[in-house]
Coordinates of C-alpha atoms and ligand atoms in Angstrom, one line a residue:
X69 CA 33.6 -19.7 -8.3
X70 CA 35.6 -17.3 -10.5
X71 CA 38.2 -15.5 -8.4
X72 CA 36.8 -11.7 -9.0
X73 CA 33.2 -12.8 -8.5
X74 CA 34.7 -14.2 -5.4
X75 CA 36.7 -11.0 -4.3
X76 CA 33.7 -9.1 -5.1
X77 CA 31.7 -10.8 -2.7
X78 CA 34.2 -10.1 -0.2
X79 CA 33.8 -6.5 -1.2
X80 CA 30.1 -6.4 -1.0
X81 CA 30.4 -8.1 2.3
X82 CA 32.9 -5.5 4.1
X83 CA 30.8 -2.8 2.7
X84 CA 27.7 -4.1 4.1
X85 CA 29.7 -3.4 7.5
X86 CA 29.2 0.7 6.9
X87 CA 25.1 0.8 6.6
X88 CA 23.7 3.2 8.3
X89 CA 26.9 5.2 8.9
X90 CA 27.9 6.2 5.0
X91 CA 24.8 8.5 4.2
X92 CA 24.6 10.2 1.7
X93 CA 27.4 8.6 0.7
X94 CA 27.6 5.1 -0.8
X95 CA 28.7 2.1 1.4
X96 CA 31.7 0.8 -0.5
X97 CA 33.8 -2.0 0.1
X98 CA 37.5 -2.8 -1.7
X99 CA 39.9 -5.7 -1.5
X100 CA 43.7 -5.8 -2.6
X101 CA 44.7 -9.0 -3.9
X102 CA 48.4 -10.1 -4.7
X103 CA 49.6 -13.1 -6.3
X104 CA 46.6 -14.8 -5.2
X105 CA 46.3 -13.8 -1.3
X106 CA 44.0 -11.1 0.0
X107 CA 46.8 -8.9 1.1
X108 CA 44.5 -5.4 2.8
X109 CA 40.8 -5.4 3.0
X110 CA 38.6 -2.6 4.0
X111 CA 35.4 -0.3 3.2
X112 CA 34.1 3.3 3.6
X113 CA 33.4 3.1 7.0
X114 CA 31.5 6.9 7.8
X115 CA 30.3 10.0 5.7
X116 CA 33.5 12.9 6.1
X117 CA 35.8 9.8 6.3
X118 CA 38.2 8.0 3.8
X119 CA 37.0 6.0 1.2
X120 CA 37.6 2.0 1.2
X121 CA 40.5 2.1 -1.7
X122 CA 42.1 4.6 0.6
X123 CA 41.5 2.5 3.8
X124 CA 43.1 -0.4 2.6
X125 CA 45.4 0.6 0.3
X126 CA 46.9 2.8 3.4
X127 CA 47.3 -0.1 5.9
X128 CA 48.5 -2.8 3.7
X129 CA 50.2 -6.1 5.1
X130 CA 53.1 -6.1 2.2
X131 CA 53.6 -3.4 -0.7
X132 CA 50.5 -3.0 -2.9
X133 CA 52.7 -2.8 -5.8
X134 CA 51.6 -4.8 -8.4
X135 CA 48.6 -6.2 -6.6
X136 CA 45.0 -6.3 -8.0
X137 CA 42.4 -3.7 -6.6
X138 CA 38.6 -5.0 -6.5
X139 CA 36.0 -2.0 -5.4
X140 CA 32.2 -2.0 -5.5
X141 CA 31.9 1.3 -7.0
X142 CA 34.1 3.3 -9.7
X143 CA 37.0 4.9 -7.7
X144 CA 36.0 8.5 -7.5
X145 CA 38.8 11.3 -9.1
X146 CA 37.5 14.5 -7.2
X147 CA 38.1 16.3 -4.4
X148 CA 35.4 16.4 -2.0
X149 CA 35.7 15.7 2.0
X150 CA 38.4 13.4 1.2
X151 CA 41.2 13.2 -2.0
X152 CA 40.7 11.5 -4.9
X153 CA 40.9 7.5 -4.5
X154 CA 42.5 7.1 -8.0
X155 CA 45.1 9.3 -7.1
X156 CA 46.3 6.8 -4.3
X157 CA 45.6 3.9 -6.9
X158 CA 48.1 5.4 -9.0
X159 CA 50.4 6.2 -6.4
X160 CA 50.8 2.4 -5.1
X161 CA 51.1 1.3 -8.6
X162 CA 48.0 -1.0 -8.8
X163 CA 48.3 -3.1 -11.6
X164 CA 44.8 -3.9 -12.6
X165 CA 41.2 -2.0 -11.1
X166 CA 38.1 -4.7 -10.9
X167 CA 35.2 -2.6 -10.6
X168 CA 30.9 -3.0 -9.7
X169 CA 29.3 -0.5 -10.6
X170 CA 30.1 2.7 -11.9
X171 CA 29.2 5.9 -9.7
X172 CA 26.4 8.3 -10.7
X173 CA 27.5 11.1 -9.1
X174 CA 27.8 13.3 -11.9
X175 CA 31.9 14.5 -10.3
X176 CA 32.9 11.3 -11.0
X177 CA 30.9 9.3 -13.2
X178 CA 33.0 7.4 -15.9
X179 CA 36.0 10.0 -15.1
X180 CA 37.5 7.8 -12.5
X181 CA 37.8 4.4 -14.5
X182 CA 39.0 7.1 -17.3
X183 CA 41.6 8.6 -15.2
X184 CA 42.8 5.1 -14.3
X185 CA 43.3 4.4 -17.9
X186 CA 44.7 7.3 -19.0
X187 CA 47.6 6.1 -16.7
X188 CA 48.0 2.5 -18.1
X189 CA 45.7 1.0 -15.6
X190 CA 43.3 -1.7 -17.0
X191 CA 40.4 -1.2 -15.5
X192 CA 37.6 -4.1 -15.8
X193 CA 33.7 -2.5 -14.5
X194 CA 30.8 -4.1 -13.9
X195 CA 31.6 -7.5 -11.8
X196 CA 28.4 -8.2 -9.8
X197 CA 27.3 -4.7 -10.8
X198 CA 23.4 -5.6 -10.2
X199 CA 24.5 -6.0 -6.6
X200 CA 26.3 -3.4 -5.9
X201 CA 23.9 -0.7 -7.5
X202 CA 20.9 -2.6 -5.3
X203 CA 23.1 -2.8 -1.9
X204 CA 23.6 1.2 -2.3
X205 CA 19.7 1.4 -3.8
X206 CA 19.2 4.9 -1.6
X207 CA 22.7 6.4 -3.0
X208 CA 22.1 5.6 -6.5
X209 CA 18.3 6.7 -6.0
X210 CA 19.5 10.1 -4.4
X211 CA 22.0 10.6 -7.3
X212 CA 19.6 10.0 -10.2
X213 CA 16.6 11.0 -9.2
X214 CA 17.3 14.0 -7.4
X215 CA 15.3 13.7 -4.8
X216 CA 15.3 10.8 -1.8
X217 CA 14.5 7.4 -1.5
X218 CA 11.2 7.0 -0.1
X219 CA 10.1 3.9 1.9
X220 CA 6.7 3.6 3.5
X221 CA 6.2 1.6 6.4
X222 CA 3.3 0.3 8.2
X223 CA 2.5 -3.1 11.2
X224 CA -0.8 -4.4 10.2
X225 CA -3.5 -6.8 11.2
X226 CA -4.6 -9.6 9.0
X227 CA -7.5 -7.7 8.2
X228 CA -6.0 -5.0 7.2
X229 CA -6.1 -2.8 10.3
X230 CA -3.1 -0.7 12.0
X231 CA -4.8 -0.3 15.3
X232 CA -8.3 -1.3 16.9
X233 CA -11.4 0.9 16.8
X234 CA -10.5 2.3 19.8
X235 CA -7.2 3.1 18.5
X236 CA -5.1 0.7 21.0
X237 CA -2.3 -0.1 18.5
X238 CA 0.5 -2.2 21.4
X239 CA 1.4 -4.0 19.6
X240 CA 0.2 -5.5 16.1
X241 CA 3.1 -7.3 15.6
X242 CA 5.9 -9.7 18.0
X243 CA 9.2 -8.2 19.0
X244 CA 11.3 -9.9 16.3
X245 CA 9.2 -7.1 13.6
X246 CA 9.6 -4.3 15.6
X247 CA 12.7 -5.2 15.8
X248 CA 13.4 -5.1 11.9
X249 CA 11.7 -1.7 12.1
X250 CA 14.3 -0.1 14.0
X251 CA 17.2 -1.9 11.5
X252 CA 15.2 0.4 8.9
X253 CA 15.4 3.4 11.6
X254 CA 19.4 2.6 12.1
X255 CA 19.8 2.7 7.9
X256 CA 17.2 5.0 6.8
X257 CA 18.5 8.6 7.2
X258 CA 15.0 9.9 8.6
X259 CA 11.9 9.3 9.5
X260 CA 8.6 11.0 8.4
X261 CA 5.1 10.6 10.5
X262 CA 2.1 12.8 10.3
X263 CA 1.2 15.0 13.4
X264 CA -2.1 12.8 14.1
X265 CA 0.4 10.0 15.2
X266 CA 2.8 12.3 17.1
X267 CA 0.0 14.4 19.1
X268 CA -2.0 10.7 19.8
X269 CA 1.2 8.8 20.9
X270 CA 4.4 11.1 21.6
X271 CA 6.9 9.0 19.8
X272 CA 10.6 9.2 19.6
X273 CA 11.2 8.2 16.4
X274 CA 14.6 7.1 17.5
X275 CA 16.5 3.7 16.8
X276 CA 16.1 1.7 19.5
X277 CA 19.4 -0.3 18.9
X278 CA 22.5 0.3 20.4
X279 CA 25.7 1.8 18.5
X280 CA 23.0 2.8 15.7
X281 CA 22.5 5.8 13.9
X282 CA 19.4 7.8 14.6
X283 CA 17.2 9.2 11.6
X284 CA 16.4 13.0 11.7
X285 CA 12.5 12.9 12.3
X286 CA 10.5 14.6 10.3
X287 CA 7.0 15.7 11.4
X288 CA 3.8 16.5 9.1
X289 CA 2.7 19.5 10.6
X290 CA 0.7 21.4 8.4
X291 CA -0.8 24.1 11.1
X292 CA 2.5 23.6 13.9
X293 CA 0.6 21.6 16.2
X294 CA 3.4 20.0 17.9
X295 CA 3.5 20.3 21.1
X296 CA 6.8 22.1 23.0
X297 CA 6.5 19.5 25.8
X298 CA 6.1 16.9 23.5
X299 CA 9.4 13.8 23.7
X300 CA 10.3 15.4 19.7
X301 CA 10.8 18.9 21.2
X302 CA 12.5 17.7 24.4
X303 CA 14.8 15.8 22.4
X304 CA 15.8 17.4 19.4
X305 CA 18.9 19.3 20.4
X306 CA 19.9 15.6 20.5
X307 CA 18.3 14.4 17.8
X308 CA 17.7 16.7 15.1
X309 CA 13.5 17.3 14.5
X310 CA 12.2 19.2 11.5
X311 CA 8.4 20.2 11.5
X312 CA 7.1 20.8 7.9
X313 CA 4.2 23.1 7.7
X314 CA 1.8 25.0 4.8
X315 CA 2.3 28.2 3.8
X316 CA -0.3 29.3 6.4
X317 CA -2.9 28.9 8.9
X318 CA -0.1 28.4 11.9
X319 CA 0.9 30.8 14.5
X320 CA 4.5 32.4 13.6
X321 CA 4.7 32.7 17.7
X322 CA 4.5 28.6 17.8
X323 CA 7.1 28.8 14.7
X324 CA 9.6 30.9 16.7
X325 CA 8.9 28.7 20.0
X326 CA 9.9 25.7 17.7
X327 CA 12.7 27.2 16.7
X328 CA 14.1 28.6 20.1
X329 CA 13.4 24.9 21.2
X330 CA 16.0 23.8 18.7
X331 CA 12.7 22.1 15.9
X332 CA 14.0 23.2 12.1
X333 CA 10.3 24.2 10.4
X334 CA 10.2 24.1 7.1
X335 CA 7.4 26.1 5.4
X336 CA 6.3 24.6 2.2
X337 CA 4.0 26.0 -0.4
X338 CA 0.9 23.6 0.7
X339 CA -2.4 26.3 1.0
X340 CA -4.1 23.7 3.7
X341 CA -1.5 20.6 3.9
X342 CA 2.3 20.6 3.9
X343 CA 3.3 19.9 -0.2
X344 CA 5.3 16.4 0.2
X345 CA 6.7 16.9 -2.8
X346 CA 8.2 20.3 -1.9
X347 CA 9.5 19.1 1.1
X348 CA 11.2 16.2 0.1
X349 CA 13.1 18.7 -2.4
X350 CA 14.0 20.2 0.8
X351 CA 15.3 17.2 2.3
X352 CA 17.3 16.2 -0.5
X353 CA 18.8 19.9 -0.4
X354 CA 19.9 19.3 2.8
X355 CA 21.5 15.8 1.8
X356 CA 19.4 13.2 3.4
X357 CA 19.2 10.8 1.2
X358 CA 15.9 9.0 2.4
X359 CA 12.9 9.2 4.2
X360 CA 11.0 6.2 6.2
X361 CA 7.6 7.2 6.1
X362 CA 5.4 6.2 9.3
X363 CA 2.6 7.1 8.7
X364 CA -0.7 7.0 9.7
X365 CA -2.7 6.6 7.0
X366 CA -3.7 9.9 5.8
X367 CA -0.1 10.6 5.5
X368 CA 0.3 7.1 3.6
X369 CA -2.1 8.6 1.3
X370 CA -1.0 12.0 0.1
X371 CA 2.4 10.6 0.4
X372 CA 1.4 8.1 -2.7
X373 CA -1.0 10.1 -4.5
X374 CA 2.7 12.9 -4.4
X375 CA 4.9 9.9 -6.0
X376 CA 7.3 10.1 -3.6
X377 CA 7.3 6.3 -2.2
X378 CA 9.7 4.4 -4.0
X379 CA 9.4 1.3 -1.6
X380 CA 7.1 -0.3 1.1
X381 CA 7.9 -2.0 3.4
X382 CA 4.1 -4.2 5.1
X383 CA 4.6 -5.9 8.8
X384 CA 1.6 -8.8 8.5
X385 CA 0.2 -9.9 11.5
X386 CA -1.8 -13.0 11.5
X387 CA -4.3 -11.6 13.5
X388 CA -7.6 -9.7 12.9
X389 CA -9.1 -7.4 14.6
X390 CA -12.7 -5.9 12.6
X391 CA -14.6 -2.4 12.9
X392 CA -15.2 -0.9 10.0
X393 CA -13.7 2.3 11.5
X394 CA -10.6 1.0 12.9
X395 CA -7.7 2.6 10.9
X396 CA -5.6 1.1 7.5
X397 CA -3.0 1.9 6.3
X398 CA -4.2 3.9 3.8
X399 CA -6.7 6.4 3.9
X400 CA -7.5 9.4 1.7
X401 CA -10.0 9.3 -1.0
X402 CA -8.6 6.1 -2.7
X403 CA -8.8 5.6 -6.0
X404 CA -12.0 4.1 -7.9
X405 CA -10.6 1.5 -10.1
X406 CA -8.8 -1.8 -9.0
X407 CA -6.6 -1.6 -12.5
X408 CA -4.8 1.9 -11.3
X409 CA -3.8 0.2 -7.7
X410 CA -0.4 1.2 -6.7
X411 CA 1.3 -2.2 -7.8
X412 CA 4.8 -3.5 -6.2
X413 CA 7.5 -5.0 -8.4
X414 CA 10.4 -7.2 -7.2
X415 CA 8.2 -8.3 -4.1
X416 CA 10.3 -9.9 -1.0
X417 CA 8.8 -11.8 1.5
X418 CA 10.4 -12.5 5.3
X419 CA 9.0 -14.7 8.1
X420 CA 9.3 -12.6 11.4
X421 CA 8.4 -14.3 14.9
X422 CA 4.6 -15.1 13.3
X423 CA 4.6 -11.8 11.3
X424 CA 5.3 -11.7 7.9
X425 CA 6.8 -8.3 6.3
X426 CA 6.2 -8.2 2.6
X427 CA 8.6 -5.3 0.6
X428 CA 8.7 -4.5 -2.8
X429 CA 9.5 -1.4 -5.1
X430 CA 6.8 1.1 -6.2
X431 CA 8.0 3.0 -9.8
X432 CA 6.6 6.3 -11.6
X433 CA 5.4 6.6 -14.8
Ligands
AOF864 C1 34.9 5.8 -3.7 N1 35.1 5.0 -2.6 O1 34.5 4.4 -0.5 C2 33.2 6.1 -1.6 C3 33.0 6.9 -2.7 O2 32.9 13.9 0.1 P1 33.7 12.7 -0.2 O3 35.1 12.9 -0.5 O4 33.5 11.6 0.8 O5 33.1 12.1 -1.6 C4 31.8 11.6 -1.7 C5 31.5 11.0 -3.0 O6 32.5 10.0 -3.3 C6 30.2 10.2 -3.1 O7 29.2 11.0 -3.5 C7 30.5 9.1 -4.2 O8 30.4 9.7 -5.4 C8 32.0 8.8 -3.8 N2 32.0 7.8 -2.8 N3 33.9 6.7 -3.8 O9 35.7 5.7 -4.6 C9 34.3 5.2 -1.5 N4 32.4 6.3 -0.5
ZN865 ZN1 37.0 7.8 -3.3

């Protein structure tokens, strides 16, 4: 393998070692390489802290003078929570930049590699750029899009069914699935589920694995239903909780009760339902970069038919259950005509235990 595909790697790899924690900024990863020996290694390891250039060009085993710099994403040339990394590039005397992909983020984008060669620094970009842009899909989604990354999830049966008639749901799939879910909880900044699911099982909407990060949860709460004794409102000084509401048909007594119990509401300009779209404008103003969406199905619905689901993510069970009124996935209307299905593109598919989870992409016209 070529040596900067192979330091890239490397890259990609350490960066991998900051999901969950980076949010909203990119993971990043960055390797310094002298006369053919990795000589500092290092990535961005939390949102607020350094980036990886400055990581490992700060703790290096011998003087980076003269070495190689390989970095997933353009070095960035502004100051935001931290100084710029090209300034510290220039300051070691880095004699050649290897870059992935170039950032989006409209302070830096193109300036940084153009900084660096403004100061006689050859900078090569794009080296394994179509992984890098897909490891930091949510950052570059956030960036570009303006809004965030939207990833539906749901366990179902064989047949189609996330619960029995009855509405006994424990459990449709094995542990090593709901495992995998709470990965997505540990990465995904929060969670969304609609008030049905909250009032019917009190969830936590946490991440159930040690040393993870927990997602702010986000409840669908058009008329502020949720209950003040409910394992959300206990919580959320904890774990931060956000009910979204319509414009009306809620008590503002119940709104300031949420409120003194530490829940953020968030009023939106929905006349019966809470406006998905609006909201996730919201979220995105308040820089979370993406939402894993819960359900149930009702939610699942208006959630598609507002374009806001960007990826899904289907737990299969191979199991089936029947009753022509146990729930789906999806509910709503529907649509009427097989050709306007919501279609997936770049479809995944993972063995789990017995279960199967099937992930793809969903795009916008
Ligand atoms: C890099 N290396 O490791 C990261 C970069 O507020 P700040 O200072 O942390 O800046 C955040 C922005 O910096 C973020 O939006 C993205 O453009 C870039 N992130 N850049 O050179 C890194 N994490
Ligand atoms: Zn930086």
């Amino acid at each position: 393998m070529e040596d900067k595909i192979r330091y890239m790697r490397r890259a990609l790899e350490l960066a991998e070692q900051g999901r969950g924690w980076t949010s909203p900024n990119p993971m990043v990863g960055c390797v310094v390489v002298k006369e053919g020996r990795i000589i500092s290694e290092d990535y961005h390891h939390r949102c607020g802290e350094f980036h990886a250039e400055r990581n490992a060009l700060t703790y290096c085993a011998e003087d980076p003078a003269d070495a190689d710099l390989y970095v997933t994403l353009e070095p960035c040339c502004h100051y935001g929570k931290t100084p710029p990394c090209t300034d510290i590039i220039i300051e070691k005397k880095i004699r050649h930049v290897y870059v992935g992909a170039m950032d989006s983020n409209p302070l830096v984008a193109g300036k940084g590699v153009q900084i660096l060669r403004d100061h006689g620094i050859p900078v090569e970009t794009g080296i394994l750029a179509e992984e890098c842009r897909r490891q930091n899909e949510v950052f570059f989604h956030y960036m570009e899009k303006n809004r965030p990354f939207g990833v539906m999830k749901y366990a179902m049966t064989l047949d189609g069914k996330i619960a029995c008639a009855g509405g006994d749901s424990r459990w449709v799939t094995g542990e090593a699935a709901r495992r995998h879910v709470h990965e997505l909880r540990g990465y995904y900044r929060s969670i969304m589920a609609g008030i049905g699911t909250v009032l019917a099982d009190d969830p936590m909407l946490n991440c159930r694995i040690p040393g993870r990060r927990n997602p702010v949860r986000v409840v669908c709460d058009s008329r502020l239903r949720l209950p003040l004794e409910s394992r959300l409102v206990q919580t959320a000084g904890e774990i931060p909780v956000i009910a979204a509401c319509a414009a009306a048909g809620w008590d503002p007594e119940k709104k300031r009760a949420l409120e003194a119990a530490g829940v953020t509401v968030i009023v939106t300009g929905g006349e019966e339902m809470t406006d998905l779209a609006e909201l996730m404008q919201e979220l995105h103003r308040r820089e979370i970069d993406s939402v894993l969406m819960e359900g149930g199905g009702r939610m699942h619905a208006a959630a598609l038919a507002a374009g806001i689901v960007d990826k899904v993510y289907a737990y299969i069970a191979p199991k089936m259950v029947g009753g022509a009124d146990a729930p789906s996935p999806v509910e709503g209307a529907g649509i009427r005509k097989m050709a306007d299905a919501a279609a997936l593109h770049d479809v995944e598919i993972l063995r789990l235990g017995e279960d199967w989870c099937l992930s793809g992409y969903l795009s916008h016209k």
